[in-house]
Structure formats: structure tokens, C-alpha cells
mmCIF file of N, CA and C in Angstrom:
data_model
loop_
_atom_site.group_PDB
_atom_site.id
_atom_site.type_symbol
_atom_site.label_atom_id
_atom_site.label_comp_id
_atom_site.label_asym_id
_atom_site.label_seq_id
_atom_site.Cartn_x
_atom_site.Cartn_y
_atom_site.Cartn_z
ATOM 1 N N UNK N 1 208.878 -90.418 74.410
ATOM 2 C CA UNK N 1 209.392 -91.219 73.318
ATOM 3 C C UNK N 1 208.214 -91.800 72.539
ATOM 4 N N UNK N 2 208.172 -91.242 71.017
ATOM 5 C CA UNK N 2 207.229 -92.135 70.335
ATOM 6 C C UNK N 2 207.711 -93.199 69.493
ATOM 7 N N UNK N 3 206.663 -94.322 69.595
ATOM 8 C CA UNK N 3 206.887 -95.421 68.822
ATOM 9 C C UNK N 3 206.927 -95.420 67.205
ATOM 10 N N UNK N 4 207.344 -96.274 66.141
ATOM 11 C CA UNK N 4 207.040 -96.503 65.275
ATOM 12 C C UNK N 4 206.301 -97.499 64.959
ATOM 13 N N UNK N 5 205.335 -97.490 63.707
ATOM 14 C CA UNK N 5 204.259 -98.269 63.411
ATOM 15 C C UNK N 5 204.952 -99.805 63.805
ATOM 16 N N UNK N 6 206.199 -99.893 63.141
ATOM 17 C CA UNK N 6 207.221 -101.271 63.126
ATOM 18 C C UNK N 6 207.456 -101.585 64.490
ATOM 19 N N UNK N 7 207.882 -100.981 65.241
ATOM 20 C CA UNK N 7 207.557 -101.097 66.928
ATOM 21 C C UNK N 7 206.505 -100.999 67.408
ATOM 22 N N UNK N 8 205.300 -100.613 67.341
ATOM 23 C CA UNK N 8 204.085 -100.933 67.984
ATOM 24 C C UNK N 8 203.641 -102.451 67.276
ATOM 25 N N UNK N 9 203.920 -102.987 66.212
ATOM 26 C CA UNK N 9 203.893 -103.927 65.684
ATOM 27 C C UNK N 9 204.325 -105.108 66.359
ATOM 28 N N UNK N 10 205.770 -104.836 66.712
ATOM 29 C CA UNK N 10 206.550 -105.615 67.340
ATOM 30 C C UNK N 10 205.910 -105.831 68.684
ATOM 31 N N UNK N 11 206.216 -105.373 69.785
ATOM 32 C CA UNK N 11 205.428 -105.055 71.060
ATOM 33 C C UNK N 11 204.543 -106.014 70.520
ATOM 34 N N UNK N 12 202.981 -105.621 69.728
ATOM 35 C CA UNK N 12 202.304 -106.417 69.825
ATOM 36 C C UNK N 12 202.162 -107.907 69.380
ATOM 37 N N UNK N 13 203.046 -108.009 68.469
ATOM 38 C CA UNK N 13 203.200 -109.498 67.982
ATOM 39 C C UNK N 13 203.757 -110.395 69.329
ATOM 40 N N UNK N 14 204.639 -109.921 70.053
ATOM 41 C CA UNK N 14 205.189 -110.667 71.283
ATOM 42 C C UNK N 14 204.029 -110.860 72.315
ATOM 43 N N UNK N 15 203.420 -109.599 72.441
ATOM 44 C CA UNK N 15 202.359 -109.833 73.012
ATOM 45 C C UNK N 15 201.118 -111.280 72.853
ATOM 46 N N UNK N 16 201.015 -111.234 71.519
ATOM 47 C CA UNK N 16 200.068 -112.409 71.041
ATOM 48 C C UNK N 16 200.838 -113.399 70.790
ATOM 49 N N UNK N 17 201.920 -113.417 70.573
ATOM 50 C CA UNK N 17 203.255 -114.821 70.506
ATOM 51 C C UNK N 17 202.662 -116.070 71.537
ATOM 52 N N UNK N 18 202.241 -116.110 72.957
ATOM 53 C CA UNK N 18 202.284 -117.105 73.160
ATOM 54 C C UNK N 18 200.964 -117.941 73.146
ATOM 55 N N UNK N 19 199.505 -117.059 72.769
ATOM 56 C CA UNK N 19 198.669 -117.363 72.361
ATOM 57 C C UNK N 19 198.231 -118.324 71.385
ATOM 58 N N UNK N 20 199.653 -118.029 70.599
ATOM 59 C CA UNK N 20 199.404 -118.641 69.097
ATOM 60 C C UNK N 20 199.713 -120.399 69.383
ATOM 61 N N UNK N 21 200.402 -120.406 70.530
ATOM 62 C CA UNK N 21 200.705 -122.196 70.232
ATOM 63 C C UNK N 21 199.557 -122.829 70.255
ATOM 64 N N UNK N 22 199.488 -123.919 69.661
ATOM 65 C CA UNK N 22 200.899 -124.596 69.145
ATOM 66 C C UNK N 22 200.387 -124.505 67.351
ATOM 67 N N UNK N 23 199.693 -123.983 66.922
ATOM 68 C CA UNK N 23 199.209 -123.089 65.642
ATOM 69 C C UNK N 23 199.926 -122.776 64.928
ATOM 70 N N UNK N 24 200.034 -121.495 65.484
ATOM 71 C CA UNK N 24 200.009 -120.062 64.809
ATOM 72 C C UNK N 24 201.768 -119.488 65.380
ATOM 73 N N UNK N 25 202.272 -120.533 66.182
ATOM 74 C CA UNK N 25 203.459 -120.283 66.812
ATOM 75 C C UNK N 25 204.205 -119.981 65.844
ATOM 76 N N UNK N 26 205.304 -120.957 64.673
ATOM 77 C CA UNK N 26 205.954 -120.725 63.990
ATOM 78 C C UNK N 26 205.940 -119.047 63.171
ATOM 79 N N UNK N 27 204.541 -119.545 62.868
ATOM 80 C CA UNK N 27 204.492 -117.762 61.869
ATOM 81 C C UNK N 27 204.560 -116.343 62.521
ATOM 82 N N UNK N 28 204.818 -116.281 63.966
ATOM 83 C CA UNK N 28 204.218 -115.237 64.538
ATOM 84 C C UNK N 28 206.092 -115.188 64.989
ATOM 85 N N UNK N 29 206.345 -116.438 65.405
ATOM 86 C CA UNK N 29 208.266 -116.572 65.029
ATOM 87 C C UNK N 29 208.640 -115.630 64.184
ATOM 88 N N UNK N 30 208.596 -116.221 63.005
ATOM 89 C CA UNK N 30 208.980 -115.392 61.956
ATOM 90 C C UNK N 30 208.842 -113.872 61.306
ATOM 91 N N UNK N 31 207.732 -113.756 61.834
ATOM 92 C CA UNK N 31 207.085 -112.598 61.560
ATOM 93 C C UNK N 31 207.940 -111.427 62.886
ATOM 94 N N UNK N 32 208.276 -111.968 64.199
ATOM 95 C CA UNK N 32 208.690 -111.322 64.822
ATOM 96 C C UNK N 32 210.162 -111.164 64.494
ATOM 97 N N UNK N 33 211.142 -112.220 64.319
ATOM 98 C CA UNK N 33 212.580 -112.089 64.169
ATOM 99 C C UNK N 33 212.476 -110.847 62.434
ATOM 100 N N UNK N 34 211.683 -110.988 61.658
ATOM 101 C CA UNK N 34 211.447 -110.106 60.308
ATOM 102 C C UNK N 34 211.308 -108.473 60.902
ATOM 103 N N UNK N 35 210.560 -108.564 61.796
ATOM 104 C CA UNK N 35 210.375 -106.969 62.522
ATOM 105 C C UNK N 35 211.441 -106.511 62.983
ATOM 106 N N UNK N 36 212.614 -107.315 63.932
ATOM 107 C CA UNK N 36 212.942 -107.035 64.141
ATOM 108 C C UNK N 36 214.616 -107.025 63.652
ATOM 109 N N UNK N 37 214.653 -107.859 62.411
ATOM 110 C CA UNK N 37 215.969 -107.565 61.785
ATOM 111 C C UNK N 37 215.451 -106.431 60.510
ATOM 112 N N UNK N 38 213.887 -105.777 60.547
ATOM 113 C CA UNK N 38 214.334 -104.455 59.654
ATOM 114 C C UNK N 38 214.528 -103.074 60.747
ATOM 115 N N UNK N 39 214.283 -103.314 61.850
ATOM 116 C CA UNK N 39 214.123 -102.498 63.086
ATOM 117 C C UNK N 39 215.527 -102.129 63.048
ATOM 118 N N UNK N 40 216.540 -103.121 63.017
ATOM 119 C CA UNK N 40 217.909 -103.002 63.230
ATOM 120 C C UNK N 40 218.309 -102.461 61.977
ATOM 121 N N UNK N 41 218.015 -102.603 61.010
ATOM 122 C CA UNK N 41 218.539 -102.030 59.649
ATOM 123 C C UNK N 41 217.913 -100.835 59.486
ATOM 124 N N UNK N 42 217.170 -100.121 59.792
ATOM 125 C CA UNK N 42 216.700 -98.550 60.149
ATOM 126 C C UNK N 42 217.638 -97.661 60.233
ATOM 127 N N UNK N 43 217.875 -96.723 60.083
ATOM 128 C CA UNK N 43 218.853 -95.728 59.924
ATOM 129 C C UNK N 43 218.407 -94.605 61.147
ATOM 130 N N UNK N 44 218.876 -94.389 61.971
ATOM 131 C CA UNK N 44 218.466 -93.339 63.048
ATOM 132 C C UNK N 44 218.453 -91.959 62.183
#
């Protein structure tokens, strides 16, 4: 199974998510729920 750029993205933003507190937390929030409500709107 290969990834997409938008999923290797994802993966890694969660990855660095808890790094970011108490910073960089909010934006890395947002930036993740954004990945992943166009992830869901993707068309198989």
C-alpha cells in the first residue's frame, strides 16, 4: 500500500503534534483536522 503526499503529511504532523506544546500546539491542530477533512473528501 502506497501513501499519498496528504497522508505522509498527516502521519507526520501527528507525529510532531506533541512536540509543539504549548507553542506551536494550536496550529499543528488545525493544520491536522484540515488534512484530514480533505483526506475524507478525496474521491477513491
Amino acid at each position: 500500500m502506497e501513501l499519498t503526499e496528504k497522508e505522509k503529511d498527516l502521519i507526520e504532523a501527528i507525529r510532531n503534534y506533541r512536540s509543539a506544546y504549548p507553542n506551536g500546539e494550536r496550529n499543528f491542530e488545525i493544520y491536522i483536522m484540515d488534512l484530514v477533512y480533505e483526506l475524507m473528501e478525496e474521491r477513491i
